[in-house]
Amino acid sequence: DAGVIQSPRHEVTEMGQEVTLRCKPISGHDYLFWYRQTMMRGLELLIYFNNNVPIDDSGMPEDRFSAKMPNASFSTLKIQPSEPRDSAVYFCASSLAGGRTDTQYFGPGTRLTVL
Amino acid sequence: GNSVTQMEGPVTLSEEAFLTINCTYTATGYPSLFWYVQYPGEGLQLLLKATKADDKGSNKGFEATYRKETTSFHLEKGSVQVSDSAVYFCALIYAGGTSYGKLTFGQGTILTVHP
């Protein structure tokens, strides 16, 4: 079975540019999560969706960040405009259900570098 | 709020040594507890989990027991291999209130195993 797929794997951009990260969750999973990993802050949940609907975006750092899930098999995380402090690894994860016993399966991540 | 504290690393061991990585948590109610592993350049993979008190999760020779009385979930392995070199994350999910379905991670512990 295909796992969670993320693209691109690496992204290098200049400050002020728009960045779009993409995620395809595991088929049949109803929950999708976006995380950010940095040395300073570790792993942080940015936003999560249930059945394509955003449920909790309290982790999104600023209005420059936005996420969408137009259908059950695709989600995007957009940063506009990007800043150097956005440099991090961004992970997408999905789970069958969002309960306390459900395992979240992670994609390989997108390493973003903003110059 | 919910939080996870891991022992600080990095941890450096020789092959076949015994491994313990300490993890304690703070949470309201009864969370599920997880250990994830991240190999270099890859996403996070679930290593093991436990969903209620006194449960023992195990996988690939790793074990951890959910200790409610000490709010701990320490990871152990009797004989480590070079291939176990990775970053290990302790995490919890508390499915209640605004924390529903959110994975809260510890800061991660880097393990290096030498031949």
Short mmCIF file of C-alpha atoms in Angstrom, two decimals:
data_model
loop_
_atom_site.label_atom_id
_atom_site.label_comp_id
_atom_site.label_asym_id
_atom_site.label_seq_id
_atom_site.Cartn_x
_atom_site.Cartn_y
_atom_site.Cartn_z
CA ASP A 1 0.00 0.00 0.00
CA ALA A 2 1.19 3.49 -0.76
CA GLY A 3 1.86 5.56 2.29
CA VAL A 4 1.38 9.28 2.69
CA ILE A 5 2.89 11.05 -0.30
CA GLN A 6 4.35 14.55 -0.10
CA SER A 7 5.80 16.78 -2.76
CA PRO A 8 8.20 18.30 -3.31
CA ARG A 9 10.76 16.61 -1.05
CA HIS A 10 12.95 19.68 -1.08
CA GLU A 11 12.10 23.28 -1.81
CA VAL A 12 14.46 26.22 -1.90
CA THR A 13 12.96 29.63 -2.45
CA GLU A 14 13.67 33.26 -1.84
CA MET A 15 12.07 35.41 0.79
CA GLY A 16 8.77 36.85 -0.38
CA GLN A 17 7.93 34.04 -2.76
CA GLU A 18 4.85 31.86 -2.52
CA VAL A 19 5.43 28.24 -1.52
CA THR A 20 2.94 25.40 -1.94
CA LEU A 21 3.44 22.04 -0.29
CA ARG A 22 1.33 19.07 -1.33
CA CYS A 23 0.10 15.95 0.39
CA LYS A 24 -1.82 12.84 -0.62
CA PRO A 25 -3.08 10.93 2.41
CA ILE A 26 -3.55 7.20 2.66
CA SER A 27 -6.74 6.18 0.89
CA GLY A 28 -9.65 5.79 3.27
CA HIS A 29 -8.15 7.90 6.04
CA ASP A 30 -10.56 10.54 7.30
CA TYR A 31 -8.05 12.71 9.17
CA LEU A 32 -5.18 14.70 7.76
CA PHE A 33 -2.59 16.58 9.79
CA TRP A 34 0.12 19.11 8.91
CA TYR A 35 3.16 19.33 11.24
CA ARG A 36 6.27 21.47 11.20
CA GLN A 37 9.63 20.35 12.57
CA THR A 38 12.36 22.79 13.58
CA MET A 39 15.38 22.50 15.84
CA MET A 40 14.08 25.24 18.12
CA ARG A 41 10.46 24.18 18.51
CA GLY A 42 10.52 20.48 17.68
CA LEU A 43 7.38 18.99 16.09
CA GLU A 44 4.31 21.21 16.11
CA LEU A 45 0.83 20.55 14.80
CA LEU A 46 -0.21 23.32 12.43
CA ILE A 47 -3.71 22.26 11.35
CA TYR A 48 -5.82 19.19 10.90
CA PHE A 49 -8.80 18.18 8.78
CA ASN A 50 -11.62 15.72 9.26
CA ASN A 51 -13.40 14.62 6.10
CA ASN A 52 -11.80 17.53 4.22
CA VAL A 53 -13.03 20.13 6.74
CA PRO A 54 -10.48 22.10 8.79
CA ILE A 55 -11.13 21.35 12.45
CA ASP A 56 -8.35 23.09 14.34
CA ASP A 57 -5.96 25.62 12.83
CA SER A 58 -4.78 27.09 16.11
CA GLY A 59 -1.23 25.98 15.36
CA MET A 60 -0.94 27.97 12.14
CA PRO A 61 1.65 30.59 13.00
CA GLU A 62 0.40 33.54 10.98
CA ASP A 63 -2.01 34.61 8.29
CA ARG A 64 0.76 33.97 5.78
CA PHE A 65 0.00 30.27 6.23
CA SER A 66 -3.08 28.66 4.73
CA ALA A 67 -4.16 25.08 4.15
CA LYS A 68 -6.84 23.51 2.01
CA MET A 69 -8.22 20.07 1.39
CA PRO A 70 -10.37 20.21 -1.76
CA ASN A 71 -10.99 16.46 -1.75
CA ALA A 72 -10.24 13.35 0.24
CA SER A 73 -7.03 12.60 -1.62
CA PHE A 74 -5.28 15.96 -1.71
CA SER A 75 -4.22 18.75 0.60
CA THR A 76 -2.01 21.81 0.25
CA LEU A 77 -0.18 24.02 2.68
CA LYS A 78 0.64 27.43 1.29
CA ILE A 79 2.96 30.10 2.62
CA GLN A 80 2.64 33.56 1.08
CA PRO A 81 4.89 35.46 1.40
CA SER A 82 7.59 33.16 2.69
CA GLU A 83 10.21 34.29 5.23
CA PRO A 84 13.55 32.75 6.30
CA ARG A 85 12.07 31.75 9.66
CA ASP A 86 9.66 29.47 7.80
CA SER A 87 12.58 27.19 6.96
CA ALA A 88 11.73 23.79 8.43
CA VAL A 89 10.64 20.28 7.53
CA TYR A 90 6.90 20.08 6.97
CA PHE A 91 5.22 16.73 7.50
CA CYS A 92 1.80 15.56 6.46
CA ALA A 93 0.17 12.68 8.34
CA SER A 94 -3.11 10.86 8.05
CA SER A 95 -5.13 8.53 10.24
CA LEU A 96 -8.20 6.37 9.84
CA ALA A 97 -9.97 8.21 12.63
CA GLY A 98 -8.90 10.98 14.96
CA GLY A 99 -9.37 9.25 18.26
CA ARG A 100 -6.86 8.67 21.03
CA THR A 101 -6.03 5.15 19.91
CA ASP A 102 -5.57 5.88 16.22
CA THR A 103 -2.13 5.78 14.66
CA GLN A 104 -1.04 8.70 12.54
CA TYR A 105 1.03 7.75 9.49
CA PHE A 106 3.57 10.29 8.36
CA GLY A 107 4.86 11.20 4.95
CA PRO A 108 8.56 11.69 4.19
CA GLY A 109 8.33 15.43 4.67
CA THR A 110 9.20 18.49 2.62
CA ARG A 111 12.38 20.29 3.59
CA LEU A 112 11.79 24.00 2.97
CA THR A 113 14.62 26.50 2.83
CA VAL A 114 13.77 30.17 2.48
CA LEU A 115 16.77 32.32 1.59
CA GLY B 1 -1.99 21.53 28.97
CA ASN B 2 -0.62 18.25 27.69
CA SER B 3 3.14 17.81 27.48
CA VAL B 4 5.82 15.17 27.01
CA THR B 5 9.34 15.27 28.42
CA GLN B 6 12.09 13.02 27.14
CA MET B 7 15.57 12.47 28.47
CA GLU B 8 18.06 14.72 26.81
CA GLY B 9 20.40 13.24 24.30
CA PRO B 10 22.33 12.46 22.38
CA VAL B 11 22.70 8.90 23.56
CA THR B 12 25.72 6.99 22.29
CA LEU B 13 25.99 3.23 22.80
CA SER B 14 28.03 0.33 21.59
CA GLU B 15 26.33 -2.45 19.65
CA GLU B 16 24.55 -4.99 21.88
CA ALA B 17 24.27 -2.53 24.78
CA PHE B 18 21.02 -2.05 26.72
CA LEU B 19 18.97 1.00 25.83
CA THR B 20 16.64 3.08 27.97
CA ILE B 21 15.14 6.36 26.86
CA ASN B 22 13.04 7.99 29.55
CA CYS B 23 9.71 9.63 28.79
CA THR B 24 7.25 11.23 31.18
CA TYR B 25 4.03 13.00 30.38
CA THR B 26 1.49 15.45 31.74
CA ALA B 27 -2.08 15.12 30.57
CA THR B 28 -5.61 15.43 31.80
CA GLY B 29 -7.60 12.26 31.54
CA TYR B 30 -6.17 9.13 29.93
CA PRO B 31 -4.01 9.67 26.90
CA SER B 32 -2.64 7.07 24.51
CA LEU B 33 1.15 6.94 24.37
CA PHE B 34 3.37 6.40 21.37
CA TRP B 35 6.99 6.03 20.39
CA TYR B 36 7.90 7.17 16.90
CA VAL B 37 11.29 6.73 15.22
CA GLN B 38 12.81 8.97 12.57
CA TYR B 39 15.67 7.62 10.51
CA PRO B 40 17.96 10.11 8.75
CA GLY B 41 16.20 11.89 5.92
CA GLU B 42 12.91 10.11 6.48
CA GLY B 43 9.54 10.79 8.04
CA LEU B 44 8.36 9.49 11.38
CA GLN B 45 7.38 5.85 11.73
CA LEU B 46 5.31 4.41 14.53
CA LEU B 47 7.49 2.14 16.64
CA LEU B 48 4.97 1.08 19.28
CA LYS B 49 2.00 2.33 21.24
CA ALA B 50 -0.05 1.69 24.37
CA THR B 51 -3.58 2.89 24.90
CA LYS B 52 -4.28 2.20 28.56
CA ALA B 53 -2.53 1.84 31.88
CA ASP B 54 -0.24 -1.19 32.29
CA ASP B 55 -0.34 -1.93 28.54
CA LYS B 56 3.02 -2.89 27.06
CA GLY B 57 3.78 -1.91 23.50
CA SER B 58 6.47 -3.86 21.68
CA ASN B 59 8.01 -3.98 18.22
CA LYS B 60 11.39 -4.91 16.72
CA GLY B 61 12.78 -5.75 20.16
CA PHE B 62 11.72 -2.42 21.65
CA GLU B 63 9.31 -2.29 24.58
CA ALA B 64 7.56 0.36 26.63
CA THR B 65 5.01 0.03 29.43
CA TYR B 66 2.31 2.61 30.16
CA ARG B 67 2.78 3.51 33.84
CA LYS B 68 -0.07 5.67 35.02
CA GLU B 69 1.20 5.91 38.60
CA THR B 70 4.49 7.44 37.47
CA THR B 71 3.10 9.04 34.27
CA SER B 72 5.91 7.39 32.31
CA PHE B 73 6.44 5.44 29.09
CA HIS B 74 10.13 4.58 29.00
CA LEU B 75 11.53 2.93 25.88
CA GLU B 76 13.83 -0.08 26.31
CA LYS B 77 15.73 -2.52 24.14
CA GLY B 78 17.93 -5.27 25.41
CA SER B 79 20.53 -5.27 22.65
CA VAL B 80 20.82 -2.36 20.23
CA GLN B 81 22.17 -2.57 16.70
CA VAL B 82 23.87 -0.02 14.51
CA SER B 83 20.69 0.09 12.43
CA ASP B 84 18.79 1.43 15.47
CA SER B 85 20.62 4.76 15.14
CA ALA B 86 17.85 7.32 14.71
CA VAL B 87 15.86 9.98 16.54
CA TYR B 88 13.21 8.66 18.91
CA PHE B 89 10.10 10.66 19.81
CA CYS B 90 7.72 9.99 22.66
CA ALA B 91 4.23 11.33 22.05
CA LEU B 92 0.70 11.30 23.39
CA ILE B 93 -2.80 11.77 22.11
CA TYR B 94 -5.48 12.97 24.45
CA ALA B 95 -8.86 12.81 22.80
CA GLY B 96 -10.83 15.40 24.67
CA GLY B 97 -11.82 19.03 24.42
CA THR B 98 -9.67 21.11 22.15
CA SER B 99 -6.90 18.50 22.20
CA TYR B 100 -8.96 15.97 20.27
CA GLY B 101 -6.76 13.80 18.10
CA LYS B 102 -3.65 15.97 18.50
CA LEU B 103 -0.28 14.29 18.81
CA THR B 104 1.90 16.10 21.33
CA PHE B 105 5.58 15.21 20.93
CA GLY B 106 8.59 15.25 23.19
CA GLN B 107 11.71 16.97 21.95
CA GLY B 108 13.26 13.80 20.55
CA THR B 109 16.33 11.80 21.60
CA ILE B 110 19.16 11.15 19.16
CA LEU B 111 20.55 7.63 19.45
CA THR B 112 23.85 6.66 17.89
CA VAL B 113 25.03 3.06 18.04
CA HIS B 114 28.66 2.25 17.24
CA PRO B 115 29.91 -1.14 16.04
#
